[in-house]
Coordinates of C-alpha atoms and ligand atoms in Angstrom, one line a residue:
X1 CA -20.3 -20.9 -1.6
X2 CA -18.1 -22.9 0.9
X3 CA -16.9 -26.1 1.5
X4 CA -19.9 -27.5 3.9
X5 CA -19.2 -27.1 7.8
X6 CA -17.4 -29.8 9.4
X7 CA -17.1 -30.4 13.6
X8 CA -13.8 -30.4 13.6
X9 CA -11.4 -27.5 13.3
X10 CA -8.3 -27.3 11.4
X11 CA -5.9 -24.7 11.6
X12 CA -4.8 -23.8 8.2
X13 CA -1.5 -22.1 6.9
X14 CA -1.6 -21.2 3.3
X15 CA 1.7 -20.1 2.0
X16 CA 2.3 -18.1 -1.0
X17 CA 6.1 -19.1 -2.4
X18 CA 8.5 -16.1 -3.7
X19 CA 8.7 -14.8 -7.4
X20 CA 12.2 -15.8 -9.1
X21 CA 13.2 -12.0 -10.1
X22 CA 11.4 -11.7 -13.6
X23 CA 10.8 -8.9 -16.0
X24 CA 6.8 -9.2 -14.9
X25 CA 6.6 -8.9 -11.3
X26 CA 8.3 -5.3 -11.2
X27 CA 10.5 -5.3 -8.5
X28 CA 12.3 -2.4 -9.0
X29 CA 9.2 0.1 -8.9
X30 CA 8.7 -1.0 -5.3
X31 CA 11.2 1.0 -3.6
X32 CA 10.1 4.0 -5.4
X33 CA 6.8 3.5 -4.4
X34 CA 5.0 3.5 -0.6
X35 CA 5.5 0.5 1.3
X36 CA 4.8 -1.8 -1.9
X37 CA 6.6 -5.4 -1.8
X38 CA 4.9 -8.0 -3.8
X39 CA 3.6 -8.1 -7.2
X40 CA -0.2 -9.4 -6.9
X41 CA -2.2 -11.3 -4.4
X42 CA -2.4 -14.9 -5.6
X43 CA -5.9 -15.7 -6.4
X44 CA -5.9 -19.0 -6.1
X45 CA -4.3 -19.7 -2.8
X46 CA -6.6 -16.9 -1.6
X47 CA -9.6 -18.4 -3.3
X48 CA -9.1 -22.2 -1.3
X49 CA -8.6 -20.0 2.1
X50 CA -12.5 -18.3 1.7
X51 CA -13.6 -21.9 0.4
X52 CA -12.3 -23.7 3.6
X53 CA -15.2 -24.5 6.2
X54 CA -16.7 -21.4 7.9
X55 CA -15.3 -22.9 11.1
X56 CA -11.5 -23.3 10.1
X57 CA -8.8 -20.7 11.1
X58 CA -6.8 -19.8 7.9
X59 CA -3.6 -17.8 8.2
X60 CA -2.0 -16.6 5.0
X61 CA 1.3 -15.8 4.3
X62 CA 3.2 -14.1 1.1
X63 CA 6.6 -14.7 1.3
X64 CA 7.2 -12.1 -1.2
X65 CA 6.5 -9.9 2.1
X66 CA 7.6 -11.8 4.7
X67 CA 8.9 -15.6 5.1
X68 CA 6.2 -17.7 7.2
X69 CA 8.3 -18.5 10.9
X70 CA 8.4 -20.9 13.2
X71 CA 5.2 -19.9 15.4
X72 CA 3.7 -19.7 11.6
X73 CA 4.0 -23.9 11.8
X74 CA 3.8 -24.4 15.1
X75 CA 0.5 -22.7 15.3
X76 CA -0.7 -24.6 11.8
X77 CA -2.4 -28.4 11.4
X78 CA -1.5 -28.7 7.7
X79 CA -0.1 -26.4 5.2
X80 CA -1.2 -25.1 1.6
X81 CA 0.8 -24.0 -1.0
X82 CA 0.2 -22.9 -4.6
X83 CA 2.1 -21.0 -7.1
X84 CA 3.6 -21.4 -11.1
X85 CA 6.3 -23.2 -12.0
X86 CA 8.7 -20.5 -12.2
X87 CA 7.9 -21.1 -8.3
X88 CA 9.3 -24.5 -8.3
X89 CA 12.1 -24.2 -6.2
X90 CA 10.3 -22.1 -3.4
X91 CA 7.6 -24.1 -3.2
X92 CA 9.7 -27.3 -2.9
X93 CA 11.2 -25.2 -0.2
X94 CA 8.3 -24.4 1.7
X95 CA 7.6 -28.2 1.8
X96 CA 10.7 -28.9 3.0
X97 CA 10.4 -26.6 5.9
X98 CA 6.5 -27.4 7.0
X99 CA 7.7 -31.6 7.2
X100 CA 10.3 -30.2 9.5
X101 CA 7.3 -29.2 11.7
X102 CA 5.6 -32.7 11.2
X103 CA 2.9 -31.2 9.2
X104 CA 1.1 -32.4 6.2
X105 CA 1.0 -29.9 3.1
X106 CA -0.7 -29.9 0.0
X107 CA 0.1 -28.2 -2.9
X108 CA -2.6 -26.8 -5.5
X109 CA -2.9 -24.5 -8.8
X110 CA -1.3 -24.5 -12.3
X111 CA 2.1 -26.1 -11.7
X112 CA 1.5 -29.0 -10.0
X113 CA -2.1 -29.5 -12.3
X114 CA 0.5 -29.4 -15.3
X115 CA 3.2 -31.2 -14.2
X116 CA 2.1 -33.6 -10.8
X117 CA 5.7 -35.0 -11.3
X118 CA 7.4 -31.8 -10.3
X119 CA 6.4 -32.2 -6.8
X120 CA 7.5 -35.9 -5.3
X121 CA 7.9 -34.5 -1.2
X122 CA 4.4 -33.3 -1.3
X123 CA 1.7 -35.5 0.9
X124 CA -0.9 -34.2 -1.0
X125 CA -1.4 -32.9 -4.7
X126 CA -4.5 -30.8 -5.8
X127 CA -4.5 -31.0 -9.2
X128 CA -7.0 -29.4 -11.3
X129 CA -9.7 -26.5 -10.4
X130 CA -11.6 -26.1 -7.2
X131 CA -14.2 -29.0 -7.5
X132 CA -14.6 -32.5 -5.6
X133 CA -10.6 -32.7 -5.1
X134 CA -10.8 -29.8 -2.7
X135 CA -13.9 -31.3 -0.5
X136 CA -12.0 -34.7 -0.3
X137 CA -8.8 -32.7 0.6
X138 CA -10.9 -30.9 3.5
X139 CA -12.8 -34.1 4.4
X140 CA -9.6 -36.1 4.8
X141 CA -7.7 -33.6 7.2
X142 CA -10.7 -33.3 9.0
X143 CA -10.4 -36.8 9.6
X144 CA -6.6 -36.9 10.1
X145 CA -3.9 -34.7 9.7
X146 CA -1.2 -36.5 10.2
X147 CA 1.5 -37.2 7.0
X148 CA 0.1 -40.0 4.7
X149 CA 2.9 -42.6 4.0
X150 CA 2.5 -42.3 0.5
X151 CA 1.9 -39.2 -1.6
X152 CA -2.1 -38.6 -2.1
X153 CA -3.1 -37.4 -5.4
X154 CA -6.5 -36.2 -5.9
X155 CA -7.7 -35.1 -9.3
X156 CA -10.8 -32.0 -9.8
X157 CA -13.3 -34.4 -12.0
X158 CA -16.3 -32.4 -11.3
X159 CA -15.2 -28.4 -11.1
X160 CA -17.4 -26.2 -8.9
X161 CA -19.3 -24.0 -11.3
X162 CA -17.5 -20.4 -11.4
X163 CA -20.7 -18.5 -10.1
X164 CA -20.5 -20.5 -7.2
X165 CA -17.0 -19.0 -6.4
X166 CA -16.8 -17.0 -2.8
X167 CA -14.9 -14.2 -2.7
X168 CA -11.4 -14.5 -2.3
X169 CA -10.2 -14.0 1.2
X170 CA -8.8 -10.5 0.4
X171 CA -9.0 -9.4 4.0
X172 CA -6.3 -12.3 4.8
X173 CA -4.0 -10.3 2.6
X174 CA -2.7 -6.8 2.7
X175 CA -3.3 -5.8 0.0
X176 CA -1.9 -2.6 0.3
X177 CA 1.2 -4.0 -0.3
X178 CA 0.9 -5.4 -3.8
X179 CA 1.8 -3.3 -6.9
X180 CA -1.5 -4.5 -8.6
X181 CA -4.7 -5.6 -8.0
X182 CA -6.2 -8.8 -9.3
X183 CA -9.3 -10.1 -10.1
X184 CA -10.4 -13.5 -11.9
X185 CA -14.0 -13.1 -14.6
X186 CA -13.1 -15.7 -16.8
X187 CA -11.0 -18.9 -17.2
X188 CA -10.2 -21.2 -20.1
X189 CA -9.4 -19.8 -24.3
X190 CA -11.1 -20.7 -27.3
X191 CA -7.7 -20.9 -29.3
X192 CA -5.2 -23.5 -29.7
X193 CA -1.7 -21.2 -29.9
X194 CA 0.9 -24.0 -30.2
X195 CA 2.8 -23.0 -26.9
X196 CA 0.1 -22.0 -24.7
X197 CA -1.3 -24.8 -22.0
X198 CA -4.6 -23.1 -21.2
X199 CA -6.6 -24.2 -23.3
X200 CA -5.5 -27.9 -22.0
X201 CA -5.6 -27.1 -18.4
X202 CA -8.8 -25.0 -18.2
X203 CA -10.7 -26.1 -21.7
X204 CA -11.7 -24.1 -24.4
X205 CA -15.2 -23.3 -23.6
X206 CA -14.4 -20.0 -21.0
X207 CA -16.0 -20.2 -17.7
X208 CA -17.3 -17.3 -16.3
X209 CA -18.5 -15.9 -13.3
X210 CA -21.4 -13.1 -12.9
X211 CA -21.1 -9.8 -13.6
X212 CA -22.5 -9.4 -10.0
X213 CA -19.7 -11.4 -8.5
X214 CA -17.0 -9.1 -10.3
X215 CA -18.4 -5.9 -8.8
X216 CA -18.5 -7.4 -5.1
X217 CA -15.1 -8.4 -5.5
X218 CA -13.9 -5.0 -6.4
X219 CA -16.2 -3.4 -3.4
X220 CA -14.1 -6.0 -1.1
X221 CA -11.0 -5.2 -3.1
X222 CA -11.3 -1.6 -2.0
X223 CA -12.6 -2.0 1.4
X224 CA -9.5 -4.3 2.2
X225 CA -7.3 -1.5 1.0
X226 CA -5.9 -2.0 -3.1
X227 CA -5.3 1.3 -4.7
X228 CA -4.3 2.0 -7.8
X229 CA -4.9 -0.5 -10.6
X230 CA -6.5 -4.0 -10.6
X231 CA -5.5 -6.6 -13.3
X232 CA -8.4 -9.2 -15.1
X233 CA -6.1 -12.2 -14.7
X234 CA -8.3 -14.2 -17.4
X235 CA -6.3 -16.0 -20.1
X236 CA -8.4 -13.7 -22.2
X237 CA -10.6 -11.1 -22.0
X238 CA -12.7 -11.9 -24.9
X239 CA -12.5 -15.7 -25.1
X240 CA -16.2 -14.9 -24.6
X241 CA -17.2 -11.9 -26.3
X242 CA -20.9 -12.0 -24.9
X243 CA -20.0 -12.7 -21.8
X244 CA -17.4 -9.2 -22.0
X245 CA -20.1 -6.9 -23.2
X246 CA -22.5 -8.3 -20.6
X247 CA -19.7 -7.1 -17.9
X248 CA -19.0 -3.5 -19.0
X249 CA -22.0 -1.7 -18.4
X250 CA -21.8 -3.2 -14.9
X251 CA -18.5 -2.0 -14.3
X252 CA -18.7 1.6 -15.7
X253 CA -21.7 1.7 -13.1
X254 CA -19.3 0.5 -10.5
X255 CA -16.6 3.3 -11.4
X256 CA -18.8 5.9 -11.6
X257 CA -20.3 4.9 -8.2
X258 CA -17.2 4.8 -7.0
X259 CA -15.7 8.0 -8.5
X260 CA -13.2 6.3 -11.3
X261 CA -10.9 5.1 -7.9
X262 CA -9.5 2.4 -9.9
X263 CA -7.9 1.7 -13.5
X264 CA -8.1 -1.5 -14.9
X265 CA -5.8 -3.7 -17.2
X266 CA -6.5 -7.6 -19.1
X267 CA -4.9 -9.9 -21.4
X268 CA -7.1 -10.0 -24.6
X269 CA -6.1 -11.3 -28.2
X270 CA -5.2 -8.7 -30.5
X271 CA -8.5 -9.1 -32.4
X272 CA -10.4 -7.7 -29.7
X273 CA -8.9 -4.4 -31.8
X274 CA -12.1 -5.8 -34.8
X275 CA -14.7 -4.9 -32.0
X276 CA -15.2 -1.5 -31.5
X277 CA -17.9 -2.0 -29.4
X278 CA -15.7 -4.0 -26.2
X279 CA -13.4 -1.3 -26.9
X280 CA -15.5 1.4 -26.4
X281 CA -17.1 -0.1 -23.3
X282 CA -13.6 -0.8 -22.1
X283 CA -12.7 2.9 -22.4
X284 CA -15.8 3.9 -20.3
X285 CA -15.3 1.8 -17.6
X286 CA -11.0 3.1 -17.5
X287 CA -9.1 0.4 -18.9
X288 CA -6.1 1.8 -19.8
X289 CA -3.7 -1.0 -20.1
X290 CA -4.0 -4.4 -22.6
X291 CA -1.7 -7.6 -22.6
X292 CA -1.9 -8.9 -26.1
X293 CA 0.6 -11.8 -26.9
X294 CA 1.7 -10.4 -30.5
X295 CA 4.5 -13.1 -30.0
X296 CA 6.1 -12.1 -33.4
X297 CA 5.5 -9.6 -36.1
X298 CA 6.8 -12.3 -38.8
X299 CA 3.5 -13.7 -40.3
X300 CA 4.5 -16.8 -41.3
X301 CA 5.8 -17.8 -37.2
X302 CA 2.2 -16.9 -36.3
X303 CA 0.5 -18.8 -38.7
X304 CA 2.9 -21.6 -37.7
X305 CA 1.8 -21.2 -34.0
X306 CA -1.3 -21.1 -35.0
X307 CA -2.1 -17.9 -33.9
X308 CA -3.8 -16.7 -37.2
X309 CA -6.0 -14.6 -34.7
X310 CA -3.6 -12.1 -34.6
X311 CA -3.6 -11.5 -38.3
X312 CA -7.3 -11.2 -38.5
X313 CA -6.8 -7.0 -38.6
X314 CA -3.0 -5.2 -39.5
X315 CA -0.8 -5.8 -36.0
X316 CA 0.3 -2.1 -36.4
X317 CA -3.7 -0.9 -37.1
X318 CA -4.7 -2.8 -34.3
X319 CA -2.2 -1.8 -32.3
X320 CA -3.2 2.2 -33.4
X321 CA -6.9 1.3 -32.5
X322 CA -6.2 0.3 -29.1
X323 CA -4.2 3.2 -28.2
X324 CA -7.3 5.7 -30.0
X325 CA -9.7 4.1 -27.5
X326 CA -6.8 5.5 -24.5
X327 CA -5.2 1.6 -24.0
X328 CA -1.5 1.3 -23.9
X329 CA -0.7 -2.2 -25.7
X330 CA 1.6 -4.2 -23.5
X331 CA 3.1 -7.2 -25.5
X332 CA 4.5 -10.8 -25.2
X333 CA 7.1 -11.8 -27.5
X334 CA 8.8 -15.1 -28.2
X335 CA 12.1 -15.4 -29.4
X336 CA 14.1 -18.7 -30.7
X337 CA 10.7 -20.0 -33.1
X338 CA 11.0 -22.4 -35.8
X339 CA 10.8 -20.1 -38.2
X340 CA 13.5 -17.2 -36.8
X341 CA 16.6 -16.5 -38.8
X342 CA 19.5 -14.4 -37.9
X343 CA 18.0 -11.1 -38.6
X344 CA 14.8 -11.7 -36.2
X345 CA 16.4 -9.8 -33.4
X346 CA 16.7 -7.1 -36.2
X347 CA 13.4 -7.2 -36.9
X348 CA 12.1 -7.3 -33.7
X349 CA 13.5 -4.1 -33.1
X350 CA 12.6 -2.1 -36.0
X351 CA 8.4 -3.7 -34.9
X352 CA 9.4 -2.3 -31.2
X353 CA 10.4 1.5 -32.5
X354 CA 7.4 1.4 -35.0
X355 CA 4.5 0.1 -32.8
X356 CA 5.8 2.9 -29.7
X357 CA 5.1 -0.5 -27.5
X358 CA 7.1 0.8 -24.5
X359 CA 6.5 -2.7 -22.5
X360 CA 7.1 -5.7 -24.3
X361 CA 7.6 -9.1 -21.9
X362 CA 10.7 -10.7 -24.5
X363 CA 11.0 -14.5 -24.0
X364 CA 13.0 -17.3 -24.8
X365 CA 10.4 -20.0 -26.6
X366 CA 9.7 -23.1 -23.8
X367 CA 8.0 -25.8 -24.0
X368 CA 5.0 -26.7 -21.6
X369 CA 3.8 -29.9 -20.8
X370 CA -0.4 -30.4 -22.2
X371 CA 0.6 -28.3 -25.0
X372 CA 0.7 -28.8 -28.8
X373 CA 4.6 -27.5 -28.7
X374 CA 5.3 -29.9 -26.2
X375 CA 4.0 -33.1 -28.4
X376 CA 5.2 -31.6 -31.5
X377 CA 8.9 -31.2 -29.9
X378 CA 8.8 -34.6 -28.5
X379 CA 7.9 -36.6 -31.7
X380 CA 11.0 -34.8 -33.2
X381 CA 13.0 -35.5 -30.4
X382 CA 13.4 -31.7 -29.8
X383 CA 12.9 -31.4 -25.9
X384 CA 16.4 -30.8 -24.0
X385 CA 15.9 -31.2 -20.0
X386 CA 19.0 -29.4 -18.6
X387 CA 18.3 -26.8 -15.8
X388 CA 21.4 -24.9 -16.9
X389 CA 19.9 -23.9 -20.1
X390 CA 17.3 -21.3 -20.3
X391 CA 15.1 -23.0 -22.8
X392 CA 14.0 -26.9 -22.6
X393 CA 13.7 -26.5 -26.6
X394 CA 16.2 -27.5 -29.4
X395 CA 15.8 -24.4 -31.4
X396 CA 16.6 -24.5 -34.7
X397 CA 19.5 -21.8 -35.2
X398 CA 22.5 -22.2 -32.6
X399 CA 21.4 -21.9 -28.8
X400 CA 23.8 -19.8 -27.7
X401 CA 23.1 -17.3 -30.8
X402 CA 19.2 -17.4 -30.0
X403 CA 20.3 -16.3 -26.7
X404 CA 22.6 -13.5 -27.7
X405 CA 19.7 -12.1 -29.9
X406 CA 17.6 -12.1 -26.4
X407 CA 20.3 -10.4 -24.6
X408 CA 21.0 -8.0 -27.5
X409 CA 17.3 -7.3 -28.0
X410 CA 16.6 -6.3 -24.3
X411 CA 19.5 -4.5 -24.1
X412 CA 18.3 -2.4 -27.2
X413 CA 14.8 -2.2 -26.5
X414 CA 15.4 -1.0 -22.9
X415 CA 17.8 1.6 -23.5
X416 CA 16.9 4.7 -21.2
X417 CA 16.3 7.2 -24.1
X418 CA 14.6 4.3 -26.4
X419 CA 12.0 3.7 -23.6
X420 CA 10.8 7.0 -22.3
X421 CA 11.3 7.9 -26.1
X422 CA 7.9 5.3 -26.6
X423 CA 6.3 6.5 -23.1
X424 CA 6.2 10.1 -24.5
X425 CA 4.5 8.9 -27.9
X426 CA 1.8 7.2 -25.4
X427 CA 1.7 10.5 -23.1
X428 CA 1.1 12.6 -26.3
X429 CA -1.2 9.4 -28.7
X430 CA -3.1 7.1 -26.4
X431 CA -3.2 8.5 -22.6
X432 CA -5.1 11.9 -23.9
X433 CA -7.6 9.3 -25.4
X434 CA -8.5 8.1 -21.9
X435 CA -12.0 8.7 -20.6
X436 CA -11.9 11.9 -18.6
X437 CA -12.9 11.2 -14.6
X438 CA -14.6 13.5 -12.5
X439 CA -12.7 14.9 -9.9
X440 CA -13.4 13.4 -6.4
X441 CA -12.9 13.4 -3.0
X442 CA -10.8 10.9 -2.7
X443 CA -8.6 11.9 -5.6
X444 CA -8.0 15.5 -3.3
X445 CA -7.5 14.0 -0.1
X446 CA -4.7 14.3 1.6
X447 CA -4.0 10.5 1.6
X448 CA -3.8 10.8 -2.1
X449 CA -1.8 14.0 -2.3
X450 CA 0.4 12.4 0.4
X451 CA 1.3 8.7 -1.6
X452 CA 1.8 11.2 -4.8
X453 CA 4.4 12.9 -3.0
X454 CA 6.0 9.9 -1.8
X455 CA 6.6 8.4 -4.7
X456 CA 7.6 11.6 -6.2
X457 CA 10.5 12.2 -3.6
X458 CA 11.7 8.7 -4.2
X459 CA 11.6 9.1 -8.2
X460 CA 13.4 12.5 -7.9
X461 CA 15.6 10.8 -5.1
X462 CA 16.6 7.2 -6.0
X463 CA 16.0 8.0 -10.2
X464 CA 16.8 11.9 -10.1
X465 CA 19.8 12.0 -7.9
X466 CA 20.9 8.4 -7.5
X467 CA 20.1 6.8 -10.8
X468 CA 22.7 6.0 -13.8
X469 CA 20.6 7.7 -16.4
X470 CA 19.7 11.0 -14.9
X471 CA 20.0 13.4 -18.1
X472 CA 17.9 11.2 -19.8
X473 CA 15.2 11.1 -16.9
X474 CA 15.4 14.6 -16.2
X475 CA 14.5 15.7 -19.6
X476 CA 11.6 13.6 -20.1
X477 CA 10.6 14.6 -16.4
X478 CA 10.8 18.3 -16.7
X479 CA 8.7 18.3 -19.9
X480 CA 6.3 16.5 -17.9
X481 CA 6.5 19.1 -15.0
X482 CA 6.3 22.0 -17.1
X483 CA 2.7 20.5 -18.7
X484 CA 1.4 19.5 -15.3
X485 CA 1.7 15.7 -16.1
X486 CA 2.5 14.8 -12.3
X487 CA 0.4 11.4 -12.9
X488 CA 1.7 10.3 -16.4
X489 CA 5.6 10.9 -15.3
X490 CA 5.0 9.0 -11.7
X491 CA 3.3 5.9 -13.8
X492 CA 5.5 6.3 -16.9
X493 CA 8.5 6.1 -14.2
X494 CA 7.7 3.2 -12.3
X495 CA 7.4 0.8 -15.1
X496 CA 10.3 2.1 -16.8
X497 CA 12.8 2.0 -14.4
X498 CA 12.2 -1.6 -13.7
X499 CA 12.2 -2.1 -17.2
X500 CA 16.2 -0.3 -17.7
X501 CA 16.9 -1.9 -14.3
X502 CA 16.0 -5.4 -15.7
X503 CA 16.8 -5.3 -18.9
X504 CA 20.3 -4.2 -18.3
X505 CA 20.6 -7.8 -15.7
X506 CA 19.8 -9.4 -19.1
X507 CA 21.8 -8.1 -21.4
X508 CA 24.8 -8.9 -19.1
X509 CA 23.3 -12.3 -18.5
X510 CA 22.1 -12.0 -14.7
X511 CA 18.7 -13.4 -15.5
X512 CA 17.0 -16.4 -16.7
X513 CA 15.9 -15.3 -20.8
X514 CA 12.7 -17.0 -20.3
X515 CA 9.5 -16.4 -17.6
X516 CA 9.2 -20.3 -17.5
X517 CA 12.8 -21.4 -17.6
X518 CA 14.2 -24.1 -14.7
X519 CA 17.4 -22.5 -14.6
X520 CA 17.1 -21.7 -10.8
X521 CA 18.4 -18.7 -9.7
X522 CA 17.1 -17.2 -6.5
X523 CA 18.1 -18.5 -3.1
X524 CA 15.3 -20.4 -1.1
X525 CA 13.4 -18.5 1.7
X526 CA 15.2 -19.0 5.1
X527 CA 13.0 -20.9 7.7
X528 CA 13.2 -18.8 10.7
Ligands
SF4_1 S1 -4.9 -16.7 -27.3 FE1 -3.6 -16.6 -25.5 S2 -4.6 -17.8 -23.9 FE2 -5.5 -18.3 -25.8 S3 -4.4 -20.2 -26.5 FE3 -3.4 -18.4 -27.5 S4 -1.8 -17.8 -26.1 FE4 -3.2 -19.1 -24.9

């Protein structure tokens, strides 16, 4: 549904703010790919611009493709912006430059609900979900959208119910130029990790939409142009196990309508590997790819966490059992815990070389406002505010040796012949276990051949050629040419040369050791 119609009309720009460089958003693939620039279209900000009266223009922006410009604000009545807090900075920015214009902006989604405080230049602040803080945002510009004097905060008491969702406004973005896909089935965990804020922001009880809703998305997703792979951004997959067996059967019946056109990826918990039955359902329907925050091997940090969930089976047989049913397991990992000691690094790596994980997201431990951590931290007077530190915790060993073992880590884990070392175990133990697709029209047309060539002329080019670790490429490259593996060595490539690429910032200290951290590093966007 949509906000109900008002008479008067509102020009609308919503504005998407810049990634800081991270290890997730995968910058370095893009130039090997075709045109790609961002990482994924932001479902939120996307989500307000098909909720906005039928009657409204809405313009949307990415700035991760281009910067919105002058006859961007002139054109606009009020401005929306939403984004995480490793956006922080940009989205201040974007402020910043919309006021210049006289215009009013609000800013929604999970930064400012977590932390209002971040955002004093705002005139108004969504916080919460879509729900009776959105309708009185929409009926107050319709009345007036000049700048209040004072900031407006309005809070999402009553949430609109998920199935009442429209679809995101995918045909404002292209979404030809994002890496990945994304669609949204669930929201909210059951589980109470220690550092995670979900559960506070969006409850405990998942919310869900319908089965039906997912497989209209993807038929808009496709007809607005995503190729490739689309990405369940719940917090996790199974925080309703029901409710992710009732959705399989409909989307195996949507990919083999659709001839198998898309793979798909989720975050789950690692316990989803103690239900053959998702698994196996995930497997038919071409999941091939599994976020599971494994944070530590060390048992005793995850029982401290509270993340006792991931003990339930063996991490390295549940790991095995999500690579039999064809899923490569990507995984989080926290460094600087309570519990580390010096030889965690150690550790770390020896659970890296035996698991064959080739992707693992390595983070400094932060704190979050709304979580347990947070609390816990701030009782013991453990919380250090200083944006020149990549961590707003105390930690326990020495700061700057917590951050050595981050830098020593990624340098180690990321090694050229370490990595594609692990992406051959996968080629050989989990990708064979894949479901096999039926060949289709689309998968021989010459669109198809064409983007495969393309990104194979830049591999061989920019990696091949160019690249700083070409004997190491070009033996894992011509064992998959000589086996016919075209596809597996132009995926395997992508993500692993942003992986060396990045890693080797961090391990000489060119990067921020944690996804969350305030140390700003990246330049605002340029107003026109
Ligand atoms: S299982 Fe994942 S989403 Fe759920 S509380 Fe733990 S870290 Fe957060």
């Amino acid at each position: 549904m949509r906000a109900e119609s008002v008479e008067t009309v509102r020009r609308i720009l919503c504005v998407f703010p810049r990634y800081t460089s991270s290890f997730g958003t995968f910058e370095y693939a893009y130039p090997l790919m075709d045109g790609v620039q961002a990482f994924m279209p932001p479902q939120g900000l996307l989500l307000i611009a098909a909720y906005l009266p039928a009657n409204w223009p809405v313009r949307f922006i990415d700035e991760n493709i281009r910067p919105a410009t002058t006859e961007d604000f002139q054109w606009a009545e009020a401005v929306f912006v939403s984004g995480m807090h490793i956006q922080r900075q940009q989205m201040n920015d974007i402020c910043r430059r919309a006021h210049a214009f006289d215009l009013a902006v609000a800013i929604g989604g999970p930064s400012v609900s977590a932390c209002p405080d971040y955002y004093p230049s705002f005139d108004y602040l969504h916080v919460g979900e879509l729900g009776d803080a959105t309708n009185d945002l929409i009926a107050r510009l319709a009345r007036d959208t000049s700048r209040p004097e004072q900031q407006v905060v309005l809070k999402t008491a009553d949430r609109l119910d998920m199935t009442s969702f429209p679809l995101p406004a995918y045909e404002l973005a292209e979404l030809e130029r994002y890496f990945l896909g994304s669609i949204q089935y669930s929201s909210g965990c059951p589980y109470q990790c220690e550092f995670c804020d979900i559960p506070g922001l969006y409850g405990r009880n998942p919310r869900l939409k319908s089965p039906q809703q997912i497989t209209a998305e993807l038929d808009k997703l496709l007809e607005c142009g995503i190729r490739g792979s689309v990405y369940f951004v719940d917090d996790n997959f199974i925080g309703n196990r029901k409710a992710a067996l009732d959705l399989l059967p409909h989307l195996v019946e949507w990919q083999k309508k659709t001839g198998y056109v898309l793979r798909f990826s989720c975050e789950a918990t690692l316990n989803i590997a103690k239900r053959p039955e998702i698994l196996a359902g995930m497997r038919e329907a071409f999941f091939s790819t599994i976020f599971c925050g494994i944070e530590t091997p060390d048992p005793v940090a995850l029982k401290a966490m509270h993340k006792d969930h991931n003990m339930m089976v063996p991490i390295m047989e549940a790991i095995q059992t999500l690579n039999r049913f064809g899923m490569e397991v990507v995984s989080g990992i926290i460094l600087g815990l309570d519990t580390d000691k010096p030889e965690t690094g150690a550790h770390l790596l020896e659970f890296i070389d035996a698991s064959q994980i080739p992707l693992l997201t390595i983070n400094l431990l932060q704190a979050l406002p709304k979580t347990p951590l947070w609390d816990r931290l701030q009782r013991e007077n453990r919380l250090i505010e200083d944006e020149g530190r990549d961590s707003n915790v105390d930690f326990r060993l020495p700061y700057e040796d917590v951050v050595q073992t981050w830098r020593a880590c990624m340098g180690s884990a990321y090694q050229p012949d370490k990595l594609l070392a692990r992406y051959e175990y996968q080629i050989r133990e989990t990708y064979p276990n894949q479901i096999r697709r039926p060949r289709t029209p689309q998968q021989s047309s010459w669109a198809n051949i064409k983007l495969g060539l393309t990104m194979l002329r830049n591999i061989f080019w920019k990696v091949g050629v160019l690249g700083d670790y070409k004997i190491q490429f070009w033996k894992f490259a011509l064992r998959r040419l000589a086996r016919g593996e075209i596809e597996y060595l132009i995926s395997s490539i992508l993500v692993a040369h942003h992986l060396i690429k990045f890693a080797r910032d961090a391990s000489g200290g060119q990067t921020n050791a944690s996804y969350y951290s305030l140390k700003l590093q990246e330049a605002s966007v340029p107003a026109e």
